[in-house]
mmCIF file of C-alpha atoms in Angstrom:
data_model
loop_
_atom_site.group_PDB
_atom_site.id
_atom_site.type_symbol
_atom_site.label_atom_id
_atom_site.label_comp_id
_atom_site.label_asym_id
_atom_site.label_seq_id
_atom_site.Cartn_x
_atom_site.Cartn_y
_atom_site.Cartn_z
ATOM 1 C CA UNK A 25 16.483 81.989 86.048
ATOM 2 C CA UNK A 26 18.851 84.942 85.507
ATOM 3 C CA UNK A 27 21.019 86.596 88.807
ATOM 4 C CA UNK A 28 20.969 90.099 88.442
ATOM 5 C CA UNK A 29 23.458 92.946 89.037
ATOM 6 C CA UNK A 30 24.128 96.233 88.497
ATOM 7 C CA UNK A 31 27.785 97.667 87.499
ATOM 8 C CA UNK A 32 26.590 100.802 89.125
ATOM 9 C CA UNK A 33 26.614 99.337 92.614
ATOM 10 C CA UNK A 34 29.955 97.742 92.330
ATOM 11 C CA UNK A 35 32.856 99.739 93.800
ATOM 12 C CA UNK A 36 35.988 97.144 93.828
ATOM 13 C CA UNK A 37 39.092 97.787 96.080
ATOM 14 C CA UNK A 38 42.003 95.689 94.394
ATOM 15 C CA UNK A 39 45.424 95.239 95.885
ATOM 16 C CA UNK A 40 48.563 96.033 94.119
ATOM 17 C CA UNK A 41 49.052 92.016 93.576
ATOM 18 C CA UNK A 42 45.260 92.252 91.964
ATOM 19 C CA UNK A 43 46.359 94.588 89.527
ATOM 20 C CA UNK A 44 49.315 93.041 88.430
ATOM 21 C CA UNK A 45 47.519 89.812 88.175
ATOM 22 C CA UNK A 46 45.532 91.283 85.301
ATOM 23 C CA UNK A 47 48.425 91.957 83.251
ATOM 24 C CA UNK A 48 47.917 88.957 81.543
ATOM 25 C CA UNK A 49 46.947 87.799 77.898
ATOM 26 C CA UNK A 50 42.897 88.493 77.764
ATOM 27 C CA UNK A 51 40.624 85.487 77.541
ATOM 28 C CA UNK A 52 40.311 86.189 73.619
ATOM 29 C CA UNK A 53 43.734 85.420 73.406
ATOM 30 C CA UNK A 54 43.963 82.885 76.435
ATOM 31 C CA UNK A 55 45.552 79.909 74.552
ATOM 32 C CA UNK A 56 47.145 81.693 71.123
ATOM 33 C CA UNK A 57 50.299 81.015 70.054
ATOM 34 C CA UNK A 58 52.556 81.471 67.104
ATOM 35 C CA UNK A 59 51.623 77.993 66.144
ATOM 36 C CA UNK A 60 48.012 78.939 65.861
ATOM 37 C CA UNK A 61 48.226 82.428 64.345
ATOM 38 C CA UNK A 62 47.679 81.681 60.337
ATOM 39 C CA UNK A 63 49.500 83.881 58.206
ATOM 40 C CA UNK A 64 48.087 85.213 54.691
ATOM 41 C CA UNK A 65 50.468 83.521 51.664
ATOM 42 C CA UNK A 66 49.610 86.929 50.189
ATOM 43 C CA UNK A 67 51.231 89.318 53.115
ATOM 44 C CA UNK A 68 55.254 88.015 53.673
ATOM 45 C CA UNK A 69 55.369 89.979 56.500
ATOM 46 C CA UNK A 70 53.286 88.500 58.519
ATOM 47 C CA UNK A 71 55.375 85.214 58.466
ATOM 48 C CA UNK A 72 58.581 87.109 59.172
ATOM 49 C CA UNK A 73 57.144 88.588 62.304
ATOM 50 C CA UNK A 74 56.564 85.409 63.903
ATOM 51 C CA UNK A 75 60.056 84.381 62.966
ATOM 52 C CA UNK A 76 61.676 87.314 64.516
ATOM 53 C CA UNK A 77 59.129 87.084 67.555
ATOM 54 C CA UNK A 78 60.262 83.511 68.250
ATOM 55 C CA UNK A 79 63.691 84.373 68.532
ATOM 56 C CA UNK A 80 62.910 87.561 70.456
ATOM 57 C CA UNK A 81 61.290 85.275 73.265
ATOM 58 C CA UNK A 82 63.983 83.166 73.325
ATOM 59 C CA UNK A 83 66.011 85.707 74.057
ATOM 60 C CA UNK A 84 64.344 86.994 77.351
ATOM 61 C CA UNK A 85 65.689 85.121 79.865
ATOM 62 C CA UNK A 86 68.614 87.047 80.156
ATOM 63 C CA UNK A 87 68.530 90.940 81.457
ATOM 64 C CA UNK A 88 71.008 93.155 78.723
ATOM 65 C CA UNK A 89 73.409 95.903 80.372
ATOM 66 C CA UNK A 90 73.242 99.324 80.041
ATOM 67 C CA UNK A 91 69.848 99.759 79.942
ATOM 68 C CA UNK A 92 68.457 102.639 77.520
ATOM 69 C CA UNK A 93 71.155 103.101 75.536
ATOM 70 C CA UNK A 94 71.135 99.669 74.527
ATOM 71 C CA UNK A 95 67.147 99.517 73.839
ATOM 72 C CA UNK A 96 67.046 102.258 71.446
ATOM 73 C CA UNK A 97 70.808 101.691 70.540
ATOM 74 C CA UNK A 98 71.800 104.735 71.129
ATOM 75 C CA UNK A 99 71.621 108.359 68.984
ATOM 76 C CA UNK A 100 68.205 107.926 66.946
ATOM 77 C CA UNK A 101 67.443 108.759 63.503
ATOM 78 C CA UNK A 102 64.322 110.764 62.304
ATOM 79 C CA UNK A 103 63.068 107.924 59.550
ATOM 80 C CA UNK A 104 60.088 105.979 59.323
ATOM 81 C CA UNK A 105 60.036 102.037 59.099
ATOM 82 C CA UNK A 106 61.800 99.727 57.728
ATOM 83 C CA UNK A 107 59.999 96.148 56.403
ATOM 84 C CA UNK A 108 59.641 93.175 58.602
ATOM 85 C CA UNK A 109 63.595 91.044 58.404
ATOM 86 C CA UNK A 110 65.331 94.658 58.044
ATOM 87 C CA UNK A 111 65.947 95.935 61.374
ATOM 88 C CA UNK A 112 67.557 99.313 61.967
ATOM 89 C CA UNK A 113 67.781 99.282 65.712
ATOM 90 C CA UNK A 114 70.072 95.852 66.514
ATOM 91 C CA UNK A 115 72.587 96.109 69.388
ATOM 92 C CA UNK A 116 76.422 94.517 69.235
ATOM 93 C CA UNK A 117 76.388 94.070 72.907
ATOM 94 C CA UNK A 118 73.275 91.685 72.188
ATOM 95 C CA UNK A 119 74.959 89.581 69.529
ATOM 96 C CA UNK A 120 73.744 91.883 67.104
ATOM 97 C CA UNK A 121 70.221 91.140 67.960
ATOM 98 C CA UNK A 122 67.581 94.315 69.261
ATOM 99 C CA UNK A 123 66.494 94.904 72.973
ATOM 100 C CA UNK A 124 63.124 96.240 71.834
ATOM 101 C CA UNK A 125 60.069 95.366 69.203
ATOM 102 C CA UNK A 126 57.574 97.524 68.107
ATOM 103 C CA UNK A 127 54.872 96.043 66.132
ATOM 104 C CA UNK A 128 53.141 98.098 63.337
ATOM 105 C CA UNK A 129 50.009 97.939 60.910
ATOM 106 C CA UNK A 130 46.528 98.240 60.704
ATOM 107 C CA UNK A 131 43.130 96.964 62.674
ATOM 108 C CA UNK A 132 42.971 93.436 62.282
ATOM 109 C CA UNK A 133 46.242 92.206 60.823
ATOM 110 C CA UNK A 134 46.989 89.803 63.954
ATOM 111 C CA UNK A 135 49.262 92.362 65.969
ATOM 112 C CA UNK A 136 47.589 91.556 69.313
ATOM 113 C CA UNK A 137 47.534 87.847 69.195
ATOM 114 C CA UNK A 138 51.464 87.771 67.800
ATOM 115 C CA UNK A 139 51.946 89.949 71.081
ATOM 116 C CA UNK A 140 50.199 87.604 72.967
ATOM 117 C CA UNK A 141 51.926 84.738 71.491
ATOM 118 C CA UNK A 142 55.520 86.379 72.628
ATOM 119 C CA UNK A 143 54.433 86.582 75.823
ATOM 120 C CA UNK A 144 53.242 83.170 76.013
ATOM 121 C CA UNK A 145 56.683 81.922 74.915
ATOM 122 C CA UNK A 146 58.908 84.218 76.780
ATOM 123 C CA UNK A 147 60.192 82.548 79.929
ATOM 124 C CA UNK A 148 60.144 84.256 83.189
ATOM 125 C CA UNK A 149 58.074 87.099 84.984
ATOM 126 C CA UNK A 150 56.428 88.606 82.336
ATOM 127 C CA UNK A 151 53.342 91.131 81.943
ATOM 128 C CA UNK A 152 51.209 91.968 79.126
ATOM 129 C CA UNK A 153 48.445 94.908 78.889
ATOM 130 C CA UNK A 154 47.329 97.683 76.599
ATOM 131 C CA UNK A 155 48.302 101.195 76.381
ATOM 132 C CA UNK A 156 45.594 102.688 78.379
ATOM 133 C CA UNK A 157 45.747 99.858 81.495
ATOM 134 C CA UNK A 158 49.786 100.715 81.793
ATOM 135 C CA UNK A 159 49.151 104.322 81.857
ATOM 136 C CA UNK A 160 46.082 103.495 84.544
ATOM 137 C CA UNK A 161 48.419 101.384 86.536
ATOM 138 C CA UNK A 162 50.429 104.411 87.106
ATOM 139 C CA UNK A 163 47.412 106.192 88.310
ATOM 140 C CA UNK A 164 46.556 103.417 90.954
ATOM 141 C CA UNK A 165 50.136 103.140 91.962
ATOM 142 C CA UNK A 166 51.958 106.003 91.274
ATOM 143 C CA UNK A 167 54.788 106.141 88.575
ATOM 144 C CA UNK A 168 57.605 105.012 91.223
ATOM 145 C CA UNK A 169 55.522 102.003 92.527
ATOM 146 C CA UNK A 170 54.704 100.496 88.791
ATOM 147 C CA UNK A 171 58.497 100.977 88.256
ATOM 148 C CA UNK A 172 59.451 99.186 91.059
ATOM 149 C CA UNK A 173 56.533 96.491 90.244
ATOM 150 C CA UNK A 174 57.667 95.982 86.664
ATOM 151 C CA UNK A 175 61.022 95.737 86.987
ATOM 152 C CA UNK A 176 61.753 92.465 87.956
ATOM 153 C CA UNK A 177 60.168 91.606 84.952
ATOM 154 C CA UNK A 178 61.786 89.995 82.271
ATOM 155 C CA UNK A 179 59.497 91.264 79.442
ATOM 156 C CA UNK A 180 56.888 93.684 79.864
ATOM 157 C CA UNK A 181 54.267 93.990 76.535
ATOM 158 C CA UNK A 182 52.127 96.958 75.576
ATOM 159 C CA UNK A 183 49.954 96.668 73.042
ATOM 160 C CA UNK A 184 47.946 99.554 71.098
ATOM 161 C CA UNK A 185 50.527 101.879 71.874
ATOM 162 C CA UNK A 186 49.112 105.336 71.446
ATOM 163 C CA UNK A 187 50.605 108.899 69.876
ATOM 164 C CA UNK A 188 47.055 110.704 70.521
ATOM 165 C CA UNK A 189 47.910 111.929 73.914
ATOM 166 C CA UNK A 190 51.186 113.884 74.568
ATOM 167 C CA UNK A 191 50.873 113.826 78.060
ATOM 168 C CA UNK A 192 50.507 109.864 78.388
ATOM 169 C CA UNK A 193 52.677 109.070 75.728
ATOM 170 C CA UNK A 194 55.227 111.168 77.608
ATOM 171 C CA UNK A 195 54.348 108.992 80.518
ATOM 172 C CA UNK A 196 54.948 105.883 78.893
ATOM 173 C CA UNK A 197 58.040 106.563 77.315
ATOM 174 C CA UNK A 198 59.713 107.716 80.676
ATOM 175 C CA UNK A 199 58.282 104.251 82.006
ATOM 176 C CA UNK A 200 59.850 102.428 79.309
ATOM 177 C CA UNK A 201 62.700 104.304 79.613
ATOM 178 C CA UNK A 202 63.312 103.176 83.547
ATOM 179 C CA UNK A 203 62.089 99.732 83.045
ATOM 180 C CA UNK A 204 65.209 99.427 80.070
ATOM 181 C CA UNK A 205 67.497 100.823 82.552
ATOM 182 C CA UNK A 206 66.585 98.230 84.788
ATOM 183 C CA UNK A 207 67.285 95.556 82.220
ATOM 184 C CA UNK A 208 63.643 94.351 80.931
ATOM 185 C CA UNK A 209 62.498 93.927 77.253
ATOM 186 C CA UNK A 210 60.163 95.627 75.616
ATOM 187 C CA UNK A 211 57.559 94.763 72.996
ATOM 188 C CA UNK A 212 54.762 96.703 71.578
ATOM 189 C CA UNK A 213 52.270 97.030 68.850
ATOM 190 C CA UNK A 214 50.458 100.450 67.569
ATOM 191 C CA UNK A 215 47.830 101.208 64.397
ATOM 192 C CA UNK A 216 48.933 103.907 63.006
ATOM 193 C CA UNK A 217 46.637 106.885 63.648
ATOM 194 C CA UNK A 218 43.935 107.649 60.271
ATOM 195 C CA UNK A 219 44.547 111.058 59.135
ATOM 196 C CA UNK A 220 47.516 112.016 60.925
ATOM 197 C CA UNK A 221 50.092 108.926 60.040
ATOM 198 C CA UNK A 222 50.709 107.360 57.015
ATOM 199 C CA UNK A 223 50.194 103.713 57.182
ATOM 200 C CA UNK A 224 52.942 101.458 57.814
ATOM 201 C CA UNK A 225 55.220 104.264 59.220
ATOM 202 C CA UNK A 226 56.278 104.582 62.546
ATOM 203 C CA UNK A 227 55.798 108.092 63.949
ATOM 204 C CA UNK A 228 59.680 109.207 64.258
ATOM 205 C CA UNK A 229 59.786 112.556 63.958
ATOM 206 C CA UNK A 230 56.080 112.819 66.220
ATOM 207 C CA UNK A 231 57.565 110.488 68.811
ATOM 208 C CA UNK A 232 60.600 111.658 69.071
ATOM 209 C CA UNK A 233 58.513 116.032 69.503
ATOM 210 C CA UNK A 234 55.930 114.294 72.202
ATOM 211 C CA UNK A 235 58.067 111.991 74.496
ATOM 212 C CA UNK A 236 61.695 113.279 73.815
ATOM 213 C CA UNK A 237 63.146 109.760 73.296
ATOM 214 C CA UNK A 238 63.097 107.800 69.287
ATOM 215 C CA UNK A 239 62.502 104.709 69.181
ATOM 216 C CA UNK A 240 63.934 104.058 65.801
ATOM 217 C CA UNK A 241 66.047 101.384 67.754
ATOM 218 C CA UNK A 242 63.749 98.960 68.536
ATOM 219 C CA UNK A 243 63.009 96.499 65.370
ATOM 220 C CA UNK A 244 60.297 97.674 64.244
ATOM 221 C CA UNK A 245 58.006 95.082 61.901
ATOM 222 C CA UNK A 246 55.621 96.470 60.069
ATOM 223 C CA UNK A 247 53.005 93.447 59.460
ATOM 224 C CA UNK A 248 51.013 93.755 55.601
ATOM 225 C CA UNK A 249 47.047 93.141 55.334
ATOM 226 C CA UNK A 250 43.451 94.427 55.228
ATOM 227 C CA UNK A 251 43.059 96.949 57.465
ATOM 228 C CA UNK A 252 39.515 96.667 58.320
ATOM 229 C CA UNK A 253 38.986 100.321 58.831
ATOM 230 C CA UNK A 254 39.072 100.937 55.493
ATOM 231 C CA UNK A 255 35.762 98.634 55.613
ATOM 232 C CA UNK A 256 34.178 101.583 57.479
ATOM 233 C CA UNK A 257 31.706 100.851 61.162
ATOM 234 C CA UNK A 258 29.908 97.713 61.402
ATOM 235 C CA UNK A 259 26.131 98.111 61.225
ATOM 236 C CA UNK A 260 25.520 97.567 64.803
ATOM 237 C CA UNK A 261 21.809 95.258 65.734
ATOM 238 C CA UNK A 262 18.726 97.535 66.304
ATOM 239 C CA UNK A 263 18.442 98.253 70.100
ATOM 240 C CA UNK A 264 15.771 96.252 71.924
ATOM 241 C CA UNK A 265 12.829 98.150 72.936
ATOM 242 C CA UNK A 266 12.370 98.985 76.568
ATOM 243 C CA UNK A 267 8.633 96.900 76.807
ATOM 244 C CA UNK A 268 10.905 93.914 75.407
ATOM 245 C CA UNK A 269 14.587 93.735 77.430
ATOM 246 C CA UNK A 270 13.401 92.136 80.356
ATOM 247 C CA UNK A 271 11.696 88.659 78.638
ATOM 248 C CA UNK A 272 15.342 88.731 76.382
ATOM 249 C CA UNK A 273 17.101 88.865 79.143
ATOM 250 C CA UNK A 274 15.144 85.745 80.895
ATOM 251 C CA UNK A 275 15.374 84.654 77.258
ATOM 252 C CA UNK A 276 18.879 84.458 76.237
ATOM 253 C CA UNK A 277 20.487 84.661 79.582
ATOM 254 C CA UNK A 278 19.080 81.994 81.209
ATOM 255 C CA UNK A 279 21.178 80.524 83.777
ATOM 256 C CA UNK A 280 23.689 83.460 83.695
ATOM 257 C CA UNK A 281 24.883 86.627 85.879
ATOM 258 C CA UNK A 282 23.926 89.898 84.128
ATOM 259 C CA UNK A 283 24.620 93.522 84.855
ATOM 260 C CA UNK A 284 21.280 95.304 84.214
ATOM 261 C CA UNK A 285 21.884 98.985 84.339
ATOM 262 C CA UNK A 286 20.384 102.337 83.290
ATOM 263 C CA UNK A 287 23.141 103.937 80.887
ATOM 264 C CA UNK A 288 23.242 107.476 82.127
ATOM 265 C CA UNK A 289 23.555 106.126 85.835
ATOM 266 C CA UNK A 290 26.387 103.928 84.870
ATOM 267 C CA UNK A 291 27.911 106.663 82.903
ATOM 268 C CA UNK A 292 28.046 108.543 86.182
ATOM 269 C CA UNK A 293 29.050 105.923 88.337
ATOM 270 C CA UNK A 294 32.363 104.908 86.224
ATOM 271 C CA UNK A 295 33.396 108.574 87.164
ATOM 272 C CA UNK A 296 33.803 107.434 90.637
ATOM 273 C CA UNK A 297 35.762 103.951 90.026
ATOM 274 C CA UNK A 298 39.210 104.219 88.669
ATOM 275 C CA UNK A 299 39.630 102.603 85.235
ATOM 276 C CA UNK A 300 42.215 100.151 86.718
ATOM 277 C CA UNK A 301 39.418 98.707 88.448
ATOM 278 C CA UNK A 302 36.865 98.143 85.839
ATOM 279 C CA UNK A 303 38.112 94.910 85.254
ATOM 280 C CA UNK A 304 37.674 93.514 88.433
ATOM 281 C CA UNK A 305 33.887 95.733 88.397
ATOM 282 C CA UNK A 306 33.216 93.182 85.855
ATOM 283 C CA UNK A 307 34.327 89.619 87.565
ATOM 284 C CA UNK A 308 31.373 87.557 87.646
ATOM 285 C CA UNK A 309 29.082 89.003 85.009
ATOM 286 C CA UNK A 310 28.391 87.121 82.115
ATOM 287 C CA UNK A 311 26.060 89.429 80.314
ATOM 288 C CA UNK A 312 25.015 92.954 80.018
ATOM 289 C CA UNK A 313 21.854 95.191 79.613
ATOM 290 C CA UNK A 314 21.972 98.852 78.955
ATOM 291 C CA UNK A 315 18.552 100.522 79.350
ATOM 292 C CA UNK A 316 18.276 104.063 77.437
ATOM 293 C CA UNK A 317 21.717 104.069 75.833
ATOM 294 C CA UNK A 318 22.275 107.788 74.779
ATOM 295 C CA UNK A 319 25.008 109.414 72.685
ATOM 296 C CA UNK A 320 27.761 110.577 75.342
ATOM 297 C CA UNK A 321 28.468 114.059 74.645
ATOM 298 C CA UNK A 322 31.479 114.360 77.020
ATOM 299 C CA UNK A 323 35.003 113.294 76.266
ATOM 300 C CA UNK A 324 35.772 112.235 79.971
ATOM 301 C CA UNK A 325 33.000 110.411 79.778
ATOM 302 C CA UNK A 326 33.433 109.010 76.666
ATOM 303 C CA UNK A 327 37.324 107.703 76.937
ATOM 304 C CA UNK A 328 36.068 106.164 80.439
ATOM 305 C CA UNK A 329 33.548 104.335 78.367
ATOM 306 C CA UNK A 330 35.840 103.083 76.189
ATOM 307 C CA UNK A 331 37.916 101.616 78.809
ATOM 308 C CA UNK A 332 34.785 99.069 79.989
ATOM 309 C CA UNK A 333 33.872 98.650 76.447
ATOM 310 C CA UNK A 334 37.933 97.370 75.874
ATOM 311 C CA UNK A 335 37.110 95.114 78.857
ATOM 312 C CA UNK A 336 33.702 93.822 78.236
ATOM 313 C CA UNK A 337 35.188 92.748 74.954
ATOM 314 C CA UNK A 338 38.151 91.019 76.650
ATOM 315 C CA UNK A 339 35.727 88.965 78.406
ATOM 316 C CA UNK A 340 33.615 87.985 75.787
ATOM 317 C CA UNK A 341 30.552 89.771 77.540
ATOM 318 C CA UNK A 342 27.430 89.825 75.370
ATOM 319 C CA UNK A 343 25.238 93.097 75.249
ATOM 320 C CA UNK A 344 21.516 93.800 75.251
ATOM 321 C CA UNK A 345 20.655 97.661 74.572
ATOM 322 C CA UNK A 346 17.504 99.866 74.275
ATOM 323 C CA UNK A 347 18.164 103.470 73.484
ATOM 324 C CA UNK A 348 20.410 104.677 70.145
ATOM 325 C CA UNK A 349 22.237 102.562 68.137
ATOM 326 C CA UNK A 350 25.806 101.680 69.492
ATOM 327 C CA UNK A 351 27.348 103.449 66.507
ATOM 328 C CA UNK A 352 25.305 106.610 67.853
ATOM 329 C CA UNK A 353 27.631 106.355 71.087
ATOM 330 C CA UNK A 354 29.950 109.396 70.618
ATOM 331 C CA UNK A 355 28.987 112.506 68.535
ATOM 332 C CA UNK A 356 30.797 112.824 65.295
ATOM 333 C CA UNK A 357 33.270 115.405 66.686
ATOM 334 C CA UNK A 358 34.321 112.696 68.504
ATOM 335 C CA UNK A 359 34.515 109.893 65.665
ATOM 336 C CA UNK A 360 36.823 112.760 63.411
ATOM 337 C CA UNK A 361 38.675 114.330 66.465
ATOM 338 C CA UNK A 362 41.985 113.168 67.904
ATOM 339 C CA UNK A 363 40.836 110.292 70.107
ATOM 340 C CA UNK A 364 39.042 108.754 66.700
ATOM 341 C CA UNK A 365 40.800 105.622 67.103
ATOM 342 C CA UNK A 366 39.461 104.938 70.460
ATOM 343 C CA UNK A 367 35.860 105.734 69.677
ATOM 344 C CA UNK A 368 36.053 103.650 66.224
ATOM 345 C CA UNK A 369 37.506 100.620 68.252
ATOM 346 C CA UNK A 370 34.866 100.679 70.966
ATOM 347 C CA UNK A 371 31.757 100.877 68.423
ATOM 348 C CA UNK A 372 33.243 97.862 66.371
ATOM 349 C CA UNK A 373 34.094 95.705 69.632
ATOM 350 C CA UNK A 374 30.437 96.939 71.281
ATOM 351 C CA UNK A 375 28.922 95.533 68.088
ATOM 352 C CA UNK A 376 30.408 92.628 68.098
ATOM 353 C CA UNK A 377 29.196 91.764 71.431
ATOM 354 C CA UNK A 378 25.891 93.320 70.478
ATOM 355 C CA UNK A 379 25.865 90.194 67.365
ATOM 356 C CA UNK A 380 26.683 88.039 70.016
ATOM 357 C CA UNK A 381 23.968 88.441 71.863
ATOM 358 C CA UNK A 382 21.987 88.287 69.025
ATOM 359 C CA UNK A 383 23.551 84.722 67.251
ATOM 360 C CA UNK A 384 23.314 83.013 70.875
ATOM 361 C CA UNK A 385 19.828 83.742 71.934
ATOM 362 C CA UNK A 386 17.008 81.390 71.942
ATOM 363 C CA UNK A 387 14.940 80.770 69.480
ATOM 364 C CA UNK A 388 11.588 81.703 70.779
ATOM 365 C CA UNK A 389 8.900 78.919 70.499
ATOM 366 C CA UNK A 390 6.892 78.286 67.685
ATOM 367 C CA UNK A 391 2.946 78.114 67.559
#
């Protein structure tokens, strides 16, 4: 027997010790550590970032003076990257070590679990998210309440740090720039943006245009590898026909909570539930079913999407569609414009939840 839902009935109200409570290492990455990340022989610099990780975390139990200054080590320099082991941004007042880590590279090169490594080492209060659920923190909160939230912190992560939006990456770099005043550490990853960055630089002389502060003073690693989007989109499964979802579902969900939902009325309904909130919209569902998935043709829409797909795929949530293809989500003004990243993330993580469904189904009987 199956218990069914609907996302498009669920309206959570979270406190503000809810939301903090989610800034924490997703389930994916639930147990990593540096012990368990495996390092290609082939790509150095993927050993040397868990090196200079380790001793990053070990250093976090102590707050630095003088704030900014000291995290991006005062006046910055317009160049790009330096390799992993040849920092450009360390600090005397911290024995010559840095205040702040930025992790660079492609999609799939390990950046996420290293991050969640470091924070499972680092000592103390300590909070881990990506990008986009910082920058919807502030929304919830407001920008002085997440300050005053994160500051007791004594290591705050971001991960998937993003140059496609001026207006949030000014954001985050004023948030950064208060939490370092008040003495926390700072670590983050990025993937360099396709067609607009070359890969393995950071963005100097864009960063330092969009959010008025370089942060060619952090240590920034840039970690070697196969960038899978160079592979191109996964082939997503063939959607299951309408006639057919409801016996799969019985089928391969048996025992399970699942979110059964029409995909335009969700699509409307995530428009009235702030994107802070989407992952407490999801507590209890193992499993989802889209009915008439359509290409979204809005971009409000479509980064709102993007969010749930991010935290479907945190959770491991397995998807059943009818409708278009997944990789038919977002027109292709979308998968070449400025929020490209986002989109190409979301149809590769959607897919992969898609196969999941697929590999963990039951056999149907024979004869």
């Amino acid at each position: 027997m199956v218990h069914v839902e609907q996302l498009s009935t669920r309206k959570p109200a979270v406190s503000v010790e809810e939301l903090l409570a989610g800034f924490v290492p997703s389930p994916r990455f639930g147990e990593v550590s540096f012990g368990t990340y495996r390092p290609d022989p082939a790509q150095p610099t993927q050993s040397e970032a868990v090196d200079l990780l380790q001793g990053f975390a070990a250093r976090t139990g102590g707050k630095p003076a003088g704030g900014l200054r000291r995290l991006f080590g005062g006046k910055a320099k317009a160049n790009g990257a330096k390799p992993a082991g040849k920092a450009n941004g360390k600090s005397k007042a911290n024995g010559g070590k840095p205040a702040g880590i930025y992790l660079d590279g492609g999609f799939g090169v390990g950046k996420t679990h290293l991050l969640s490594s470091l924070w499972h080492e680092a000592e103390g209060p300590k909070a881990i998210g990506t990008f986009v659920e910082y920058t919807n923190l502030v929304g919830a909160l407001s920008f002085r309440k997440t300050v005053e939230a994160l500051s007791s912190y004594k290591l705050v992560c971001i991960d998937e740090f993003e140059l496609d939006d001026p207006g949030d990456t000014v954001l985050m770099s004023r948030l950064m720039r208060e939490l370092a005043d008040a003495g926390v550490k700072l670590a983050a990853t990025s993937n360099t943006l396709p067609g607009a960055l070359g890969d393995g630089r950071f963005a100097a002389v864009d960063f330092q245009r969009e959010i008025q502060v370089l942060a060619d003073q952090f240590e920034i690693l840039h970690i070697d590898g196969e960038d899978f989007r160079h592979r191109g989109l996964p082939t997503p499964p063939e959607p299951v026909p309408n006639s057919d979802l409801d016996a799969r579902m019985r089928r391969d969900f048996a025992g399970k909570g699942v979110a059964v939902d029409d995909f335009g009325i969700l699509m409307d309904h995530l428009t009235g539930v702030h994107p802070s909130r989407y992952r407490q919209m999801l507590e209890g569902i193992d499993a989802v079913v889209w009915r008439n998935v359509h290409t979204i043709t809005e971009q409000s829409v479509a980064l709102r999407f993007v969010v749930l797909a991010d935290r479907l795929y945190d959770k491991d949530v397995p998807i059943l569609a009818s409708g278009v293809p997944l990789d038919q989500l977002f027109t292709p003004e979308m998968m070449t414009g400025g929020y490209q990243k986002k989109y190409f993330r979301a149809v590769s993580r959607l897919t992969a939840l898609a196969r999941e469904a697929q590999e963990s189904a039951v056999p149907a009987p024979v004869g």
